[in-house]
Amino acid sequence: METINKLLKKQAPKTKGKSQLAGDLTPDGDALKPNPVFVRWISSKDGNRVAVPDEMLSGPAGRVFTQGGLGRGKMVEEVS
């Protein structure tokens, strides 16, 4: 009977103690950026998209993802 009464009682409002304290320490913009090593592939009903970080686009590997790509219609460039 005691547990039924506990369940039927109106619950106390939630306190914002921990979450409010954590909100005071806002991370800077660098903490929210994804790791520049990874590429994100997104498949949806609208088609496929590849999200490439700016750091990768500015390097030699970024040529694959820019307009025109490697040229010659190839996805991979052979290096000898």
XYZ file of N, CA and C in Angstrom:
240
model
N 0.827 -1.191 0.000
C 0.000 0.000 0.000
C 0.877 1.262 0.000
N 2.003 1.176 0.685
C 2.896 2.338 0.783
C 3.479 2.693 -0.589
N 3.862 1.704 -1.389
C 4.424 1.993 -2.712
C 3.389 2.593 -3.645
N 2.148 2.200 -3.523
C 1.093 2.779 -4.359
C 0.930 4.251 -4.015
N 0.965 4.569 -2.733
C 0.843 5.965 -2.317
C 2.025 6.793 -2.823
N 3.218 6.219 -2.821
C 4.381 6.938 -3.335
C 4.227 7.229 -4.821
N 3.693 6.267 -5.569
C 3.510 6.470 -7.000
C 2.414 7.477 -7.311
N 1.410 7.543 -6.471
C 0.292 8.452 -6.712
C 0.581 9.881 -6.274
N 1.580 10.085 -5.436
C 1.922 11.431 -4.979
C 2.478 12.260 -6.130
N 2.249 13.550 -6.066
C 2.813 14.447 -7.069
C 4.321 14.506 -6.863
N 5.074 14.382 -7.952
C 6.526 14.366 -7.844
C 7.070 15.772 -7.646
N 8.179 15.840 -6.932
C 8.838 17.122 -6.687
C 9.475 17.617 -7.983
N 9.528 18.936 -8.172
C 10.165 19.459 -9.393
C 11.659 19.144 -9.400
N 12.181 18.954 -10.589
C 13.597 18.622 -10.742
C 14.440 19.855 -10.455
N 15.568 19.641 -9.796
C 16.480 20.750 -9.525
C 17.494 20.857 -10.638
N 18.005 22.041 -10.859
C 18.955 22.271 -11.939
C 20.361 22.456 -11.391
N 20.672 21.837 -10.304
C 21.968 22.028 -9.661
C 23.145 21.657 -10.536
N 23.248 20.405 -10.929
C 24.402 19.951 -11.708
C 24.378 20.493 -13.125
N 23.216 20.459 -13.774
C 23.148 20.908 -15.169
C 23.401 22.406 -15.281
N 22.975 23.173 -14.286
C 23.200 24.615 -14.329
C 24.674 24.938 -14.103
N 25.335 24.170 -13.245
C 26.763 24.388 -13.025
C 27.569 24.007 -14.254
N 27.176 22.958 -14.932
C 27.885 22.536 -16.140
C 27.674 23.544 -17.268
N 26.547 24.232 -17.276
C 26.268 25.219 -18.300
C 27.144 26.450 -18.181
N 27.681 26.721 -16.998
C 28.546 27.883 -16.808
C 29.871 27.714 -17.534
N 30.308 26.488 -17.722
C 31.579 26.219 -18.390
C 31.306 25.914 -19.853
N 31.081 26.927 -20.653
C 30.778 26.706 -22.062
C 32.051 26.400 -22.824
N 32.040 25.359 -23.641
C 33.246 25.026 -24.414
C 33.439 26.024 -25.549
N 34.679 26.211 -25.948
C 34.957 27.114 -27.057
C 34.625 26.424 -28.378
N 34.729 27.133 -29.482
C 34.345 26.614 -30.787
C 35.172 25.424 -31.221
N 36.450 25.336 -30.791
C 37.297 24.225 -31.195
C 36.836 22.904 -30.600
N 36.240 22.950 -29.422
C 35.793 21.719 -28.782
C 34.597 21.116 -29.525
N 33.846 21.935 -30.255
C 32.672 21.448 -30.960
C 32.990 20.967 -32.369
N 34.175 21.257 -32.886
C 34.539 20.832 -34.231
C 34.822 19.335 -34.251
N 34.394 18.655 -35.309
C 34.699 17.221 -35.402
C 36.180 17.002 -35.690
N 36.622 15.801 -35.453
C 38.011 15.434 -35.681
C 38.325 15.562 -37.169
N 39.375 16.296 -37.561
C 39.656 16.527 -38.980
C 40.155 15.291 -39.721
N 40.337 14.187 -39.043
C 40.821 12.964 -39.689
C 39.670 12.223 -40.362
N 38.458 12.420 -39.892
C 37.324 11.636 -40.345
C 36.518 12.354 -41.419
N 35.939 11.572 -42.325
C 35.039 12.054 -43.359
C 33.660 11.484 -43.055
N 32.620 12.292 -43.187
C 31.262 11.836 -42.887
C 30.525 11.543 -44.185
N 29.950 10.358 -44.292
C 29.170 9.926 -45.449
C 27.711 9.919 -45.027
N 26.861 10.620 -45.773
C 25.445 10.718 -45.428
C 24.629 10.189 -46.591
N 23.867 9.119 -46.349
C 22.970 8.555 -47.355
C 21.542 8.834 -46.920
N 20.761 9.431 -47.805
C 19.361 9.701 -47.503
C 18.540 9.508 -48.767
N 17.235 9.712 -48.665
C 16.381 9.556 -49.836
C 16.669 10.629 -50.877
N 17.296 11.741 -50.460
C 17.645 12.817 -51.385
C 18.957 12.552 -52.118
N 19.678 11.531 -51.718
C 20.942 11.191 -52.367
C 22.052 11.006 -51.353
N 23.265 10.914 -51.833
C 24.434 10.718 -50.977
C 25.244 12.004 -50.915
N 25.794 12.278 -49.722
C 26.647 13.452 -49.532
C 27.873 13.030 -48.737
N 28.974 13.690 -48.996
C 30.206 13.452 -48.264
C 30.603 14.762 -47.607
N 30.760 14.762 -46.290
C 31.185 15.943 -45.549
C 32.671 15.804 -45.248
N 33.458 16.736 -45.774
C 34.912 16.697 -45.635
C 35.356 17.913 -44.831
N 36.199 17.744 -43.806
C 36.656 18.888 -43.020
C 37.541 19.824 -43.842
N 37.549 21.101 -43.465
C 38.348 22.111 -44.165
C 39.830 21.773 -44.149
N 40.299 21.194 -43.053
C 41.714 20.847 -42.946
C 42.111 19.845 -44.018
N 41.209 18.917 -44.339
C 41.511 17.916 -45.352
C 41.430 18.531 -46.758
N 40.493 19.448 -46.972
C 40.352 20.074 -48.283
C 41.576 20.892 -48.659
N 42.226 21.498 -47.673
C 43.383 22.338 -47.971
C 44.635 21.508 -48.260
N 44.622 20.227 -47.928
C 45.782 19.365 -48.163
C 45.711 18.685 -49.515
N 46.718 17.860 -49.837
C 46.737 17.174 -51.131
C 45.595 16.175 -51.308
N 45.111 15.582 -50.238
C 44.004 14.625 -50.349
C 42.695 15.324 -50.679
N 42.619 16.621 -50.459
C 41.403 17.370 -50.718
C 41.100 17.568 -52.190
N 42.084 17.330 -53.059
C 41.847 17.493 -54.497
C 40.752 16.568 -54.990
N 40.587 15.424 -54.370
C 39.572 14.460 -54.782
C 38.169 15.037 -54.596
N 37.987 15.873 -53.574
C 36.658 16.364 -53.213
C 36.335 17.724 -53.813
N 37.248 18.368 -54.512
C 36.989 19.675 -55.093
C 36.376 19.531 -56.476
N 35.861 20.638 -56.990
C 35.256 20.632 -58.330
C 36.304 20.239 -59.358
N 36.012 19.276 -60.185
C 36.970 18.786 -61.167
C 37.757 17.595 -60.663
N 37.880 17.464 -59.368
C 38.561 16.322 -58.764
C 39.969 16.130 -59.262
N 40.314 14.905 -59.533
C 41.645 14.584 -60.031
C 41.733 14.763 -61.543
N 40.615 15.013 -62.202
C 40.618 15.117 -63.657
C 40.645 13.734 -64.261
N 40.559 13.634 -65.509
C 40.618 12.375 -66.244
C 39.545 11.381 -65.789
N 38.554 11.809 -65.012
C 37.438 10.943 -64.625
C 37.787 9.838 -63.650
N 38.951 9.894 -63.022
C 39.353 8.834 -62.102
C 39.079 9.253 -60.654
N 38.726 8.267 -59.840
C 38.534 8.524 -58.414
C 39.828 8.357 -57.645
N 40.757 7.587 -58.192
C 42.032 7.329 -57.518
C 43.152 7.661 -58.482
N 44.159 8.316 -57.981
C 45.309 8.654 -58.811
C 46.436 7.666 -58.512
N 46.960 7.044 -59.536
C 48.049 6.101 -59.356
C 49.351 6.859 -59.184
N 50.100 6.488 -58.168
C 51.377 7.141 -57.886
C 52.479 6.100 -58.056
N 53.495 6.444 -58.829
C 54.576 5.467 -59.029
C 55.831 5.889 -58.322
